[in-house]
Coordinates of C-alpha atoms in Angstrom, one line a residue:
M1 CA 14.3 8.6 39.1
Q2 CA 13.7 5.9 36.5
S3 CA 16.6 4.7 34.4
L4 CA 16.1 4.6 30.7
S5 CA 17.8 2.0 28.6
P6 CA 19.5 3.4 25.5
Q7 CA 17.3 3.4 22.5
Q8 CA 18.1 1.0 19.7
P9 CA 18.4 2.6 16.3
S10 CA 15.3 2.0 14.2
V11 CA 15.7 -0.3 11.3
T12 CA 13.7 0.3 8.2
V13 CA 12.4 -2.9 6.6
R14 CA 11.3 -2.5 3.0
T15 CA 8.9 -5.1 1.6
F16 CA 7.8 -6.1 -1.9
T17 CA 5.0 -8.6 -2.5
Q18 CA 3.6 -9.7 -5.8
R19 CA 1.5 -12.6 -7.1
F20 CA 2.4 -14.3 -10.4
S21 CA 0.7 -16.8 -12.6
S22 CA 2.0 -20.3 -12.0
T23 CA 3.6 -20.6 -15.4
P24 CA 7.2 -20.5 -16.7
L25 CA 6.5 -16.8 -17.7
G26 CA 5.4 -16.0 -14.2
A27 CA 8.6 -17.5 -12.7
R28 CA 10.7 -15.6 -15.2
L29 CA 8.9 -12.4 -14.4
A30 CA 9.4 -13.0 -10.6
R31 CA 13.2 -13.3 -11.3
H32 CA 13.3 -10.1 -13.3
L33 CA 11.2 -8.1 -10.9
T34 CA 13.4 -9.2 -8.0
A35 CA 16.5 -7.8 -9.7
T36 CA 14.6 -4.6 -10.5
Q37 CA 13.3 -4.2 -6.9
L38 CA 16.7 -4.8 -5.4
H39 CA 18.2 -2.2 -7.7
T40 CA 15.5 0.2 -6.5
W41 CA 16.5 -0.5 -2.9
G42 CA 20.1 0.3 -3.6
I43 CA 21.4 -3.2 -4.4
P44 CA 22.7 -2.7 -7.9
Y45 CA 22.2 -5.1 -10.8
R46 CA 25.0 -7.7 -11.3
T47 CA 26.4 -7.4 -7.8
A48 CA 27.0 -10.6 -5.8
L49 CA 24.0 -9.9 -3.6
S50 CA 21.7 -9.1 -6.5
D51 CA 22.8 -12.2 -8.5
T52 CA 22.5 -14.5 -5.4
A53 CA 19.0 -13.3 -4.4
T54 CA 17.8 -13.4 -8.0
L55 CA 19.1 -17.0 -8.4
I56 CA 17.3 -18.1 -5.2
V57 CA 14.1 -16.5 -6.4
A58 CA 14.5 -18.2 -9.8
E59 CA 14.9 -21.6 -8.2
L60 CA 12.0 -21.1 -5.7
A61 CA 9.7 -19.7 -8.4
A62 CA 10.5 -22.6 -10.7
N63 CA 9.7 -25.0 -7.9
A64 CA 6.4 -23.3 -7.2
V65 CA 5.5 -23.5 -10.9
T66 CA 6.7 -27.1 -11.4
H67 CA 5.8 -28.8 -8.1
G68 CA 3.4 -26.4 -6.4
R69 CA 1.1 -25.5 -9.2
V70 CA -2.6 -25.7 -8.8
P71 CA -4.5 -24.8 -12.0
G72 CA -6.0 -21.3 -11.8
R73 CA -4.0 -20.4 -8.7
D74 CA -1.0 -18.0 -8.5
F75 CA 2.2 -18.2 -6.5
E76 CA 3.4 -15.3 -4.4
L77 CA 6.8 -13.7 -4.0
R78 CA 7.7 -11.6 -0.9
L79 CA 11.0 -9.8 -0.4
S80 CA 11.9 -8.1 2.9
H81 CA 15.1 -6.0 3.0
A82 CA 16.5 -4.6 6.2
P83 CA 19.6 -2.7 5.0
E84 CA 22.9 -3.8 6.6
N85 CA 21.0 -6.7 8.3
H86 CA 19.3 -9.2 6.0
L87 CA 17.4 -9.9 2.8
H88 CA 14.5 -12.3 3.3
I89 CA 12.9 -14.1 0.4
E90 CA 9.6 -16.0 0.5
V91 CA 7.8 -17.9 -2.3
S92 CA 4.4 -19.3 -1.5
D93 CA 2.3 -21.7 -3.5
T94 CA -1.1 -23.3 -2.9
R95 CA -0.2 -27.0 -3.0
A96 CA 0.2 -28.2 0.6
E97 CA 0.7 -31.9 -0.1
R98 CA 3.8 -31.5 -2.2
R99 CA 6.3 -30.2 0.3
P100 CA 10.0 -30.3 -0.5
P101 CA 12.3 -32.1 2.0
A102 CA 13.6 -30.1 4.9
R103 CA 17.1 -28.7 4.9
G104 CA 19.6 -31.5 5.0
E105 CA 17.0 -34.2 4.1
A106 CA 17.1 -33.8 0.3
P107 CA 18.3 -37.0 -1.5
A108 CA 21.4 -36.6 -3.7
A109 CA 20.5 -35.9 -7.3
S110 CA 21.9 -38.2 -9.9
P111 CA 24.1 -36.4 -12.5
L112 CA 21.6 -37.7 -15.1
D113 CA 18.5 -36.4 -13.5
D114 CA 16.7 -33.5 -15.2
S115 CA 15.7 -31.9 -11.9
G116 CA 16.3 -32.2 -8.1
R117 CA 19.1 -29.6 -7.7
G118 CA 17.2 -26.4 -7.1
L119 CA 17.0 -26.7 -3.3
L120 CA 20.6 -27.9 -3.2
L121 CA 21.5 -24.6 -4.9
V122 CA 19.3 -22.6 -2.4
D123 CA 21.0 -24.5 0.4
A124 CA 24.4 -23.5 -0.9
L125 CA 23.5 -19.9 -1.4
A126 CA 21.2 -18.9 1.5
D127 CA 22.4 -18.5 5.1
R128 CA 19.1 -20.1 6.2
W129 CA 16.1 -21.6 4.5
E130 CA 13.0 -23.5 5.6
V131 CA 9.6 -24.7 4.5
V132 CA 6.6 -23.6 6.5
D133 CA 2.8 -23.7 6.3
R134 CA 1.4 -20.8 4.3
V135 CA 0.0 -18.0 6.5
S136 CA -1.2 -14.5 5.6
R137 CA -1.9 -11.9 8.3
G138 CA -2.2 -14.6 10.9
V139 CA -4.7 -16.7 8.8
A140 CA -3.7 -20.2 7.7
L141 CA -4.1 -20.6 3.9
P142 CA -3.8 -23.7 1.7
G143 CA -0.2 -24.3 0.6
K144 CA 3.3 -23.8 1.8
T145 CA 6.0 -21.1 1.9
V146 CA 9.7 -21.6 1.2
R147 CA 11.7 -18.9 3.0
A148 CA 15.4 -18.1 2.4
E149 CA 17.5 -15.5 4.1
L150 CA 20.7 -13.8 3.3
N151 CA 22.8 -12.1 6.0
L152 CA 24.0 -8.7 4.9
R153 CA 26.0 -8.1 8.1
P154 CA 29.5 -9.5 8.2
P155 CA 29.9 -12.2 10.9
A156 CA 31.2 -10.8 14.2

């Protein structure tokens, strides 16, 4: 008789994907819709997780609008939530040649600089983050994606 391994409980992964205009209004809308979507998924407004995720989206969307903007092209937000496991955030833009430095490679921002702290903030808030080539359904597209992940499970 064949031995069966115990089945792993299935994990439901919820996703939300939306494109926004590469404008300050689009970045602001991405932030607001993130908080709304998380609330719909059972992560209430103004909780630590909601505020952290919304802040990460705000920084990544602002970067996409400021540094990744190509006139006439949108940026995309993708949220993936596996309850009690992780929350995955992706922001993609269409400008491939303006990649942010990899994690740990960002130069220190001067206190007088007007910008340069967004990814330092993402680095401090996210459990992991990276910059990858933009791909959709296995097809390479122009641009890049910045991914950030928040663990929802306490460390073992």
